[in-house]
Structure formats: structure tokens, C-alpha cells
PDB file of C-alpha atoms and ligand atoms in Angstrom:
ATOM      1  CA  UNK A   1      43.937  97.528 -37.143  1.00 98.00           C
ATOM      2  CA  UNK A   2      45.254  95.672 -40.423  1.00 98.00           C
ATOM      3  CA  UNK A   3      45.575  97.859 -43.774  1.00 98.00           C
ATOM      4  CA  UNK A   4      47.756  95.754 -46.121  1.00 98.00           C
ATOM      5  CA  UNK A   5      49.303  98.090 -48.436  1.00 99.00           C
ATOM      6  CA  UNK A   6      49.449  96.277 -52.250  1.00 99.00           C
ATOM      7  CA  UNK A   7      52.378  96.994 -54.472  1.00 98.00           C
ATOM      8  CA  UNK A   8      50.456  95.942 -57.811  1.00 98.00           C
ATOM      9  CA  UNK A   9      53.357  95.720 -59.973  1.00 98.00           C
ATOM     10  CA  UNK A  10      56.382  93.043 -59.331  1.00 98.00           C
ATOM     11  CA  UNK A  11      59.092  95.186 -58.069  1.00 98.00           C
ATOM     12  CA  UNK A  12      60.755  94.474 -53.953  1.00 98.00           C
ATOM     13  CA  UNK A  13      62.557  97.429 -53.644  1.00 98.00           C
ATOM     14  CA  UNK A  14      59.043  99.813 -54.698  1.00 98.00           C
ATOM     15  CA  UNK A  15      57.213  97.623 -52.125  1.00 98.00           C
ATOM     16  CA  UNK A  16      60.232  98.825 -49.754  1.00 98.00           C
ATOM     17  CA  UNK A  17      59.729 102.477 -50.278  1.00 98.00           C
ATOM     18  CA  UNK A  18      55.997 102.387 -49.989  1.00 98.00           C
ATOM     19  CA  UNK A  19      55.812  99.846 -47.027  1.00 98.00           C
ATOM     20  CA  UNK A  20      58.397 103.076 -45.235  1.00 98.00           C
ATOM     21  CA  UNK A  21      56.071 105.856 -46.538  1.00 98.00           C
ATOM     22  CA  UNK A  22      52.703 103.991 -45.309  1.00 98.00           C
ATOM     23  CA  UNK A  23      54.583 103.302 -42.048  1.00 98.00           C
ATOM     24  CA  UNK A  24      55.701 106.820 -41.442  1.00 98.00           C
ATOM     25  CA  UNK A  25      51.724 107.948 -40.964  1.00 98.00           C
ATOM     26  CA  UNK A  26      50.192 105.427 -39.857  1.00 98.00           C
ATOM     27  CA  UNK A  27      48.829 105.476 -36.105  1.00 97.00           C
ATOM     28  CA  UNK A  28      50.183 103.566 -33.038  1.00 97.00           C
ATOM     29  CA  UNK A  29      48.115 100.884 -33.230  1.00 97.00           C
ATOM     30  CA  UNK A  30      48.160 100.317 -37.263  1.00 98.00           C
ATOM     31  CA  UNK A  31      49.984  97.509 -38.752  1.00 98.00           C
ATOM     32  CA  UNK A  32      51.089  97.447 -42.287  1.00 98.00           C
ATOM     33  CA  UNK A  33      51.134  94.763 -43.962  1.00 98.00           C
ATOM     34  CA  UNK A  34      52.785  95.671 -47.354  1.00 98.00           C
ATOM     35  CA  UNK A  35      52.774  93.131 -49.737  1.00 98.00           C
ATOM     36  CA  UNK A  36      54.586  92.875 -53.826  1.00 98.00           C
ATOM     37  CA  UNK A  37      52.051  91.291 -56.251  1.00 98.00           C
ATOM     38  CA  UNK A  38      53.111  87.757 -57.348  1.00 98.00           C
ATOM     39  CA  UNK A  39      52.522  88.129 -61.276  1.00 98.00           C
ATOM     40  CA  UNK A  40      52.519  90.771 -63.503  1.00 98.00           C
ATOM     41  CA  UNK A  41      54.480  93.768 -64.985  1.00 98.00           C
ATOM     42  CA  UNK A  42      57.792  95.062 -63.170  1.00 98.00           C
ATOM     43  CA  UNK A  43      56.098  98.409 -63.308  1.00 98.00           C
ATOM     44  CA  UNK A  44      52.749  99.739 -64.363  1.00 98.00           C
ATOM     45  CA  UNK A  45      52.989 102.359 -67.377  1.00 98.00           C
ATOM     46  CA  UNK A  46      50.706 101.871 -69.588  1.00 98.00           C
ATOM     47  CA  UNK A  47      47.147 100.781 -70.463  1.00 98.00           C
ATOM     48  CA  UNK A  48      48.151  97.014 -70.889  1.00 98.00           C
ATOM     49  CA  UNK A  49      50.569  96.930 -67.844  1.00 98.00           C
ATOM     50  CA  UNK A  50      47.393  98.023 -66.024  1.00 98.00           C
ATOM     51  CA  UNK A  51      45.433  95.546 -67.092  1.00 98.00           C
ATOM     52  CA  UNK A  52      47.731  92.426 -66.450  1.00 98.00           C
ATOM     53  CA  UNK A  53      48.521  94.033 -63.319  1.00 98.00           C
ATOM     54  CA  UNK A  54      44.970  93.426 -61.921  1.00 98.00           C
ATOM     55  CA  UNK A  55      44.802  89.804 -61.633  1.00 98.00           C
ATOM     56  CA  UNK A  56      47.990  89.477 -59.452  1.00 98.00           C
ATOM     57  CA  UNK A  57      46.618  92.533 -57.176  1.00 98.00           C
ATOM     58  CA  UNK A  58      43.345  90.731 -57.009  1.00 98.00           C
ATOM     59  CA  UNK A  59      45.106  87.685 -55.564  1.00 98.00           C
ATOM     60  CA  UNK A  60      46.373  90.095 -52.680  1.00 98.00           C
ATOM     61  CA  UNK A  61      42.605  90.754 -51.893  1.00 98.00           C
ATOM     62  CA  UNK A  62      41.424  87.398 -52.513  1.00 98.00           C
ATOM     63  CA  UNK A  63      44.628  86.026 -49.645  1.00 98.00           C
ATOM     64  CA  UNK A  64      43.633  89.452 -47.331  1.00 98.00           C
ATOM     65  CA  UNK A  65      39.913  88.276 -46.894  1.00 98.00           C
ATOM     66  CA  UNK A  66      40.766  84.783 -45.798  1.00 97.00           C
ATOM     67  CA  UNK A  67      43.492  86.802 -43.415  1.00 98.00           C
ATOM     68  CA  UNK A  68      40.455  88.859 -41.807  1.00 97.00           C
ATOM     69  CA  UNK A  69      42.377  92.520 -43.160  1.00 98.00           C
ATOM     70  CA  UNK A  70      40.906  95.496 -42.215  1.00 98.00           C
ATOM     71  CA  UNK A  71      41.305  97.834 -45.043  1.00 99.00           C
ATOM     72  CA  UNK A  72      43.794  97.978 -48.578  1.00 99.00           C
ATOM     73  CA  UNK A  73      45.585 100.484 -50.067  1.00 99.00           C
ATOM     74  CA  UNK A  74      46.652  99.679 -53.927  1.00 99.00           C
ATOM     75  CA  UNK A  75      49.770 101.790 -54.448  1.00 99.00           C
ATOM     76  CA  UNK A  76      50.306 102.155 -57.827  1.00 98.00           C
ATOM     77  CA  UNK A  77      48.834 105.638 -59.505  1.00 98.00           C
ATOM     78  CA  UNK A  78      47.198 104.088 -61.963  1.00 98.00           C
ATOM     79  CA  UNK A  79      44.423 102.447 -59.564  1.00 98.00           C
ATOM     80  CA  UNK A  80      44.286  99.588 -61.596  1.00 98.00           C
ATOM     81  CA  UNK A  81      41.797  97.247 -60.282  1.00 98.00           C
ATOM     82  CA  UNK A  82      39.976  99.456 -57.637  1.00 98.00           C
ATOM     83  CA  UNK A  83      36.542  98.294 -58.477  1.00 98.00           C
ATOM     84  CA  UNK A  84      36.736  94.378 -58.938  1.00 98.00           C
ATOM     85  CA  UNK A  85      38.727  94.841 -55.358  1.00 98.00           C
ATOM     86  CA  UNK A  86      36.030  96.980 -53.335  1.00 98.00           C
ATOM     87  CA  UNK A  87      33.572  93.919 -54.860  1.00 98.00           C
ATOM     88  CA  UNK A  88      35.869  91.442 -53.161  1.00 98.00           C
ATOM     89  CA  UNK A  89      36.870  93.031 -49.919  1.00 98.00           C
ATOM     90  CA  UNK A  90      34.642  93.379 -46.732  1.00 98.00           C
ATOM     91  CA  UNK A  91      36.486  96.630 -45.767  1.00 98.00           C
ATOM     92  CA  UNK A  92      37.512 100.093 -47.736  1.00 98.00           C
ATOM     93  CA  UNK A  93      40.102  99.880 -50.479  1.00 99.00           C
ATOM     94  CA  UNK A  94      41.407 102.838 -51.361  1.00 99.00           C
ATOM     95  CA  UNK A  95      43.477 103.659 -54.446  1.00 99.00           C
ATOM     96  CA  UNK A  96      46.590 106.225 -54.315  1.00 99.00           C
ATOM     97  CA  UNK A  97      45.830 108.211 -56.911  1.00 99.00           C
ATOM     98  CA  UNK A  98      42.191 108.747 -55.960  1.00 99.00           C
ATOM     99  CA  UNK A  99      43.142 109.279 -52.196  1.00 99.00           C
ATOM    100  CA  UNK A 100      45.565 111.782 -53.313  1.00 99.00           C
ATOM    101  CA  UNK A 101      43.348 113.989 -55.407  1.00 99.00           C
ATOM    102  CA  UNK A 102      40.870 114.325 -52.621  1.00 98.00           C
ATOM    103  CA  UNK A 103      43.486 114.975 -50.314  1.00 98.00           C
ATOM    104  CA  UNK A 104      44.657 117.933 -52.237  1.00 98.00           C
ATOM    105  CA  UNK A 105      40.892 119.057 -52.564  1.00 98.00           C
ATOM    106  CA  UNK A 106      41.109 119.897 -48.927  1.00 98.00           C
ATOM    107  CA  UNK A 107      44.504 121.987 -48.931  1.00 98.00           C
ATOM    108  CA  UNK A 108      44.264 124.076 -52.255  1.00 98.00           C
ATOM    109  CA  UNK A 109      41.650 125.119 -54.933  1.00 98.00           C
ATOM    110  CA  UNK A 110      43.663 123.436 -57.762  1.00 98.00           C
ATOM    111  CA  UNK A 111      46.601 121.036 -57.847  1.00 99.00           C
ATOM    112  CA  UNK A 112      48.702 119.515 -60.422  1.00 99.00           C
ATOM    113  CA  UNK A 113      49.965 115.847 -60.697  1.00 99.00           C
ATOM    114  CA  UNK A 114      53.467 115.453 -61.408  1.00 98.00           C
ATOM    115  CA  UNK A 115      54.115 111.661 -63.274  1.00 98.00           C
ATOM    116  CA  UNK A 116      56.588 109.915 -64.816  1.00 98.00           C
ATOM    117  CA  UNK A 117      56.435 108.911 -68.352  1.00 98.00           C
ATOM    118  CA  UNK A 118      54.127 111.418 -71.035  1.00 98.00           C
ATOM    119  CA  UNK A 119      52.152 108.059 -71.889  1.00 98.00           C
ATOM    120  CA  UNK A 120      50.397 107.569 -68.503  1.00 98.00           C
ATOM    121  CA  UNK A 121      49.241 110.716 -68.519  1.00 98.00           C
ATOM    122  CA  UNK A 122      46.341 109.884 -70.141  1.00 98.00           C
ATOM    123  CA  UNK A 123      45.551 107.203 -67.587  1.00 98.00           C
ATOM    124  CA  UNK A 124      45.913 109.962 -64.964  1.00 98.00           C
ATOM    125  CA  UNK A 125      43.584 112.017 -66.382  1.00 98.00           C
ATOM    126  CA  UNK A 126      41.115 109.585 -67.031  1.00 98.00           C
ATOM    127  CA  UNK A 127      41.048 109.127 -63.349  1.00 98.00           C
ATOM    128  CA  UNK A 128      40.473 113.014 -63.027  1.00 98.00           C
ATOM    129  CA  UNK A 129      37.198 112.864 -64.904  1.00 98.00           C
ATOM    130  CA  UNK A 130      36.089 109.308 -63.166  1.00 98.00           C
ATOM    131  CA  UNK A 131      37.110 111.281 -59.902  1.00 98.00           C
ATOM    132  CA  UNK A 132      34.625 113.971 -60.318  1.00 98.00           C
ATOM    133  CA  UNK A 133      37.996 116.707 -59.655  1.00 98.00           C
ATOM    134  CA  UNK A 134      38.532 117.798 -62.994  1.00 97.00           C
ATOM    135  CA  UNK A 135      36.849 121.292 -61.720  1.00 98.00           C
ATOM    136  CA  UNK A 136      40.788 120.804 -59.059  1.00 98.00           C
ATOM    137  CA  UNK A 137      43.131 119.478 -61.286  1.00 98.00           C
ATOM    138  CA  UNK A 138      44.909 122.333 -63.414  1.00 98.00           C
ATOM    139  CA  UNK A 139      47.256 120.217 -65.230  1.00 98.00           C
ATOM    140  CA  UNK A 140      48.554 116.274 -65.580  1.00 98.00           C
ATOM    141  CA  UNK A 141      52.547 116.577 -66.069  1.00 98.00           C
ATOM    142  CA  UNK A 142      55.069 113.887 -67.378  1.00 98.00           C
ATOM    143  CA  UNK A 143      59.046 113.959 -66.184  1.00 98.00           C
ATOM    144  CA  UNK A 144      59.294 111.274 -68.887  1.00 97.00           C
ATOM    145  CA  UNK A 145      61.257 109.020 -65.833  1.00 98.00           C
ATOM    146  CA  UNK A 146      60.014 105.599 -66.264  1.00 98.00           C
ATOM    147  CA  UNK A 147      58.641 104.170 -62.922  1.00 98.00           C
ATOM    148  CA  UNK A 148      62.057 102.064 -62.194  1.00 98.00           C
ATOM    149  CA  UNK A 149      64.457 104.898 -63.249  1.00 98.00           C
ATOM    150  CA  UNK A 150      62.834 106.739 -59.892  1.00 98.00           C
ATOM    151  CA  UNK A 151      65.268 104.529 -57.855  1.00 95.00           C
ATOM    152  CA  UNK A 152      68.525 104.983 -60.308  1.00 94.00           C
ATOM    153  CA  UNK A 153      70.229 108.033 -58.985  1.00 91.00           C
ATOM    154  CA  UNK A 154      71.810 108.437 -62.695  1.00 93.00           C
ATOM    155  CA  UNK A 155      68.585 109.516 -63.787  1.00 94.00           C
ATOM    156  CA  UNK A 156      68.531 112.513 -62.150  1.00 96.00           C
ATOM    157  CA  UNK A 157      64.911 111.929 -60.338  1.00 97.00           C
ATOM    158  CA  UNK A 158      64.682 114.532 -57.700  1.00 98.00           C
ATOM    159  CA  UNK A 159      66.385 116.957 -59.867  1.00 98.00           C
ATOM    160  CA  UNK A 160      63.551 116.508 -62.690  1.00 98.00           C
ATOM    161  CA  UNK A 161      60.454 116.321 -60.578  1.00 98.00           C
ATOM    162  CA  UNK A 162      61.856 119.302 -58.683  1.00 98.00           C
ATOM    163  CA  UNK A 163      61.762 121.111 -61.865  1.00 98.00           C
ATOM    164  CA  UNK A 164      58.361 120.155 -63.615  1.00 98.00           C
ATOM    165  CA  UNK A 165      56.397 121.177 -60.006  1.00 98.00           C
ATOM    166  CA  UNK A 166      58.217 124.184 -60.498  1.00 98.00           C
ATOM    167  CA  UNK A 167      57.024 124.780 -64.057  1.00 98.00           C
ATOM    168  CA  UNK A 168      53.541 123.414 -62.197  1.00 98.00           C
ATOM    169  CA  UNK A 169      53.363 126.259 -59.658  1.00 98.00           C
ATOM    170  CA  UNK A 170      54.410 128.884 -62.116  1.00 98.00           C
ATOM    171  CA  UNK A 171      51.996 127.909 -65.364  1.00 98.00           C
ATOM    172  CA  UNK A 172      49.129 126.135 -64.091  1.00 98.00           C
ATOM    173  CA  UNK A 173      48.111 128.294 -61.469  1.00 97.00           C
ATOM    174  CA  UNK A 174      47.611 125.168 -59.005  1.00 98.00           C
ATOM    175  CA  UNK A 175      48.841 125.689 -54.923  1.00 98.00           C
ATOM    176  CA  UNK A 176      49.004 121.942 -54.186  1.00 98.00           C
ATOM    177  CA  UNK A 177      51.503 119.405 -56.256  1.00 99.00           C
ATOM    178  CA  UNK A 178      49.953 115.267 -56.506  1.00 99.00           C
ATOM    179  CA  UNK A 179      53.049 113.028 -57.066  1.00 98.00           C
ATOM    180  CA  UNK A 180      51.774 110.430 -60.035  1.00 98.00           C
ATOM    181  CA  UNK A 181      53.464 107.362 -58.898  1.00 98.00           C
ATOM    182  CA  UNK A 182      54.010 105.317 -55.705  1.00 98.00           C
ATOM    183  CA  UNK A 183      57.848 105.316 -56.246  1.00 98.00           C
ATOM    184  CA  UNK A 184      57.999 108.916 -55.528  1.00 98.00           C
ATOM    185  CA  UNK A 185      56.949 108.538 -51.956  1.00 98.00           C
ATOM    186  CA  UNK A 186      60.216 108.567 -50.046  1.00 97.00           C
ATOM    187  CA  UNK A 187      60.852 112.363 -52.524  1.00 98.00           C
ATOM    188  CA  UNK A 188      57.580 113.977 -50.967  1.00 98.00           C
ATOM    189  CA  UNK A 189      58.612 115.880 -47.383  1.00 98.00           C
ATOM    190  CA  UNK A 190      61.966 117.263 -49.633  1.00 98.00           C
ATOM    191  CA  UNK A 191      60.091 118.257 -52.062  1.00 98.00           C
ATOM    192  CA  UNK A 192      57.132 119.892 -49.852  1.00 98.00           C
ATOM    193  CA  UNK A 193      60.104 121.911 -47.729  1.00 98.00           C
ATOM    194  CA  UNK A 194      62.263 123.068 -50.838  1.00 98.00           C
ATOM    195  CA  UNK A 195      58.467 124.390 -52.819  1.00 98.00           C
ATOM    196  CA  UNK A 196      57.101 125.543 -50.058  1.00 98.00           C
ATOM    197  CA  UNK A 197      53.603 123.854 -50.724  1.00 98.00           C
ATOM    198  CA  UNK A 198      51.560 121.155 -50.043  1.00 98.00           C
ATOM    199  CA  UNK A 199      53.042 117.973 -52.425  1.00 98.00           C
ATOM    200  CA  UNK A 200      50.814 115.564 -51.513  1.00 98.00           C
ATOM    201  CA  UNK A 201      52.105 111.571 -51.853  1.00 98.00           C
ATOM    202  CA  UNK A 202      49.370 109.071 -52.889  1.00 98.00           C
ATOM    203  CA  UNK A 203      50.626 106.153 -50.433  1.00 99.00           C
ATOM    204  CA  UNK A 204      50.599 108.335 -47.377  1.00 98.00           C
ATOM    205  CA  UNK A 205      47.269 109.953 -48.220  1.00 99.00           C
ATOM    206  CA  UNK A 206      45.748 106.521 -48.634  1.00 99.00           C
ATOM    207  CA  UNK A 207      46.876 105.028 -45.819  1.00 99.00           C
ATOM    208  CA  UNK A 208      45.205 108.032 -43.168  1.00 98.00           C
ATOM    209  CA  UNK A 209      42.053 108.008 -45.483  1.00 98.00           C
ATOM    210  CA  UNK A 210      41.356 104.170 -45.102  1.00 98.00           C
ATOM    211  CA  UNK A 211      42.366 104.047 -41.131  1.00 98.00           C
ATOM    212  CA  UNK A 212      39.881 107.060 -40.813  1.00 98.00           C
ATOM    213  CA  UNK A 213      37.326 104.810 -42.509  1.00 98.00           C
ATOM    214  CA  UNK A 214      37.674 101.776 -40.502  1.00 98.00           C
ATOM    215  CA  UNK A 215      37.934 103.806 -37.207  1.00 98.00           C
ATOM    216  CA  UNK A 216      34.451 105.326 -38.669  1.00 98.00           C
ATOM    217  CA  UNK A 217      33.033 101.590 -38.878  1.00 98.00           C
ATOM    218  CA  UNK A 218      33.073 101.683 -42.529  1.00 98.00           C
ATOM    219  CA  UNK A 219      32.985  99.128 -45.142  1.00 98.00           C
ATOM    220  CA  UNK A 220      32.771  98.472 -48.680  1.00 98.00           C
ATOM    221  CA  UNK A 221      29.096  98.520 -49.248  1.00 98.00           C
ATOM    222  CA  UNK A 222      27.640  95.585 -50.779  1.00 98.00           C
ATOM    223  CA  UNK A 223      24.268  96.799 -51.836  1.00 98.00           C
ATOM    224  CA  UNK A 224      24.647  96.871 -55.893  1.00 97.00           C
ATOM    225  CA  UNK A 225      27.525  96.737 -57.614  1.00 98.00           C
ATOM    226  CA  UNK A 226      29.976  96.510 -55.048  1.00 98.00           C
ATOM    227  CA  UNK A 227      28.511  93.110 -53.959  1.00 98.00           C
ATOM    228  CA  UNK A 228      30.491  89.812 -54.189  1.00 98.00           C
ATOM    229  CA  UNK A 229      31.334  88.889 -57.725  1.00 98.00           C
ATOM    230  CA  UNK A 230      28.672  86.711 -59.048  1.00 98.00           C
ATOM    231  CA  UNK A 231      29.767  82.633 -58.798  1.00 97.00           C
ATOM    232  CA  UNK A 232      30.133  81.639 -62.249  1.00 98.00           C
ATOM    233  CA  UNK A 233      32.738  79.006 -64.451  1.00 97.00           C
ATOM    234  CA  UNK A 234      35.553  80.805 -65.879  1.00 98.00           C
ATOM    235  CA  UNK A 235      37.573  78.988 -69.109  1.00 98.00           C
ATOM    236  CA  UNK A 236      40.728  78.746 -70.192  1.00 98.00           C
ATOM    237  CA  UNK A 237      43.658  80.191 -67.525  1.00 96.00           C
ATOM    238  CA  UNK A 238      41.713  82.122 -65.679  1.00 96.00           C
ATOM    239  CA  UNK A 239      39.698  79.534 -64.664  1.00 97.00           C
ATOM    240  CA  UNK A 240      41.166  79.296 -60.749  1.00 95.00           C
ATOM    241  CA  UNK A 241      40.084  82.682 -60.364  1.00 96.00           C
ATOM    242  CA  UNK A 242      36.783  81.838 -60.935  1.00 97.00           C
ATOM    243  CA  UNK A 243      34.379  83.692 -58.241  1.00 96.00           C
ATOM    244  CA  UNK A 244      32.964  80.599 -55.332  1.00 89.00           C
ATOM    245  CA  UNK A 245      30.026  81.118 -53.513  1.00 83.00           C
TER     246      UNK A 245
HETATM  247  C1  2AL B   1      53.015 103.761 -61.313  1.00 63.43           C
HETATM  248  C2  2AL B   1      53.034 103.461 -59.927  1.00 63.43           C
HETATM  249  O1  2AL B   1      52.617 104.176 -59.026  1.00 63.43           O
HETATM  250  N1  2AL B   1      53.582 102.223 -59.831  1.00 63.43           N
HETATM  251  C3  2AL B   1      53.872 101.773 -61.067  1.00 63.43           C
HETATM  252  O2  2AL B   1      54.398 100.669 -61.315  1.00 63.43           O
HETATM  253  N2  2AL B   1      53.507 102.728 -61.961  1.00 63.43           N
HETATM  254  N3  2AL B   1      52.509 104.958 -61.782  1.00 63.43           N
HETATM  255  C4  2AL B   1      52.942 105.676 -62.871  1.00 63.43           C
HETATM  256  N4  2AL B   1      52.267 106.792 -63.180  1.00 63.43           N
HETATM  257  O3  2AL B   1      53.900 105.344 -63.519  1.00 63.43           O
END
């Protein structure tokens, strides 16, 4: 089984980290394919970063269909994208942030999500209501670390997230801690052992959901509006990523 794990924003060294985390649970005879978006943002934190980062990450789909993948995992928090991909892909595509809050449905009554900078919190909790778990989550929570800072050690990462799921577990009466970005993966089993709860990390979460779903036999349904994209012209620069019969 092929699950090709999408870094949607531009950034090696986060594909790295996530191709280790997705590796680290996925079963014998999984391969990951993990793979850094060719255009767009350096990191995704913010409404427009999300938006430019979609084209690039629908690229990845577009190349993984002709490449016969089974399943995708887009590993940024944001999801940016999801839908236009489960329209172009013949298997599941599952998004970290959505994967994560379901996972944490199953191990606690109410988590928290734990992000990096106050202005995609928002985004995260637009996800919440879109997710139908806004009856789980207690509380979105910034560390105000933007995305690349998570791999500077002078920022202090560890030290801050450690702290805010602390302040989590104490205020927001939630038993299960979501990490809010895909560059917090490799921080998830130390910070699990030293809180002593479930911290659940969107890449790994992903990556079990969508081999579960292909060992089921399931794909992306294309009865309505997950159904190739209709062929049509598009103008201007876009207009290579026009949808073909
Ligand atoms: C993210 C993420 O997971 N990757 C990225 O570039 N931005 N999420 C976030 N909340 O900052």
C-alpha cells in the first residue's frame, strides 16, 4: 500500500520530520511516499498562505493519480485544500487536523489544540465547527511560535508548548491535547510521557486513519460533489490546471 504524505507548504526539513513521524506508525507493508509541494508559501499561517498553498498541493494529487497512490495525507493543520483533493483522488485523503480531532474523540470527552501563532487560530476553529466536534474541543490555543521557529532551538519550542498544554489541562477542562501544526510531530511521544495524557499528533493520526480506510476497500466517493472536477477552460495562469476529461 502507497499513502503519499503531502507537505503543502515549501519547506525540506518539515517534509523531513513528517515523512519520520508518518513512518514511525505506519504498518509493515506501507510505503510512504512523502513529498514537499513545489510552489507556494514556506509555511502556512494564515488565510492567504492557505489559499496559495492549494494549487501546489493539488499538483501532488494531480502527479499521485497518474502514479496509481493509494491514499494522501495533507500535513499541514490548516487542511487547506481537502475538498478540491478528495474530488481529484480515487482513494481517501485525509487532512491532519481533521484526522486528529476525531482521533481525540475516541480517547477523551474534550481536547484542546495547542498551535503556533494566535492568528491561525481562527482557521483552527473554523475547522472545529466544519468538523462537527465543537461539542469536543474545549479550547483552540496559540504559543505564538511561527511554524519555522518550531525547528530553531533558540525559540524555546518544547519549553512553550509544554507550558500552554499545561495551562490546557488545568483551565479548559479537556483530557486529550491536539498539536496544531505538522512541525510539532517529532515533540508528541515527549510531550504525551512528561503530561501524562493522550497528545495526539495530526500526521501520525492521519496516516493509521487512511491505511485503515484502504485496508477497508474504501475510496473517495464520487457520487455528487466529490466527483471529478468538471472539464472546463481556465484563463489567465491557471490555465494548465485546467480540469481534462
Ligand atoms: C501549519 C502546518 O501544519 N504547516 C504549516 O506550514 N502551518 N499549521 C499551523 N497551525 O501553523
Amino acid at each position: 500500500m502507497r499513502i503519499r504524505v503531502i507537505n503543502p507548504n515549501t519547506t525540506q526539513s518539515m517534509t523531513d520530520l513528517v515523512e519520520a513521524a508518518a513512518r514511525n506508525v505506519a504498518g509493515p507493508d506501507v510505503t510512504i511516499e512523502a513529498v514537499t509541494s513545489g510552489c507556494g508559501p514556506a509555511s502556512i499561517e494564515g488565510h492567504y498562505d492557505d489559499a496559495m498553498a492549494c494549487i501546489g498541493l493539488l499538483e501532488e494529487i494531480r502527479k499521485g493519480e497518474q502514479d496509481g497512490v493509494d491514499a494522501y495525507v495533507i500535513a499541514c493543520f490548516g487542511d487547506p485544500g481537502l475538498d478540491a483533493a478528495r474530488e481529484l483522488a480515487r482513494g481517501p485523503v485525509l487532512g491532519i487536523a481533521e484526522a486528529a480531532m476525531r482521533a481525540a474523540t475516541f480517547v477523551a470527552t474534550g481536547f484542546s489544540v495547542v498551535t503556533t501563532l494566535s492568528r491561525t487560530v481562527v482557521i483552527a476553529e473554523h475547522l472545529v465547527t466544519r468538523y462537527g466536534v465543537h461539542g469536543h474541543c474545549r479550547a483552540v490555543r496559540a504559543t505564538d511560535i511561527a511554524v519555522l521557529d518550531l525547528e530553531n532551538p533558540e525559540s524555546c519550542a518544547y519549553q512553550k508548548i509544554l507550558d500552554e498544554c499545561r495551562r490546557a489541562l488545568a483551565e479548559d477542562r479537556c483530557g486529550a491535547i491536539v498539536l496544531g501544526c505538522a512541525g510539532m510531530a517529532d515533540l508528541c511521544e515527549r510531550l504525551s510521557k512528561e503530561l501524562g495524557v493522550p497528545v495526539i499528533d495530526g500526521v501520525s493520526a492521519a496516516v493509521v486513519m487512511a491505511e485503515a480506510l484502504v485496508r477497508m476497500g474504501l475510496n473517495t466517493s464520487k457520487h455528487g460533489d466529490y466527483a471529478r472536477p468538471l472539464p472546463k477552460s481556465y484563463q489567465g495562469i491557471l490555465a494548465p490546471f485546467a480540469p481534462r476529461e
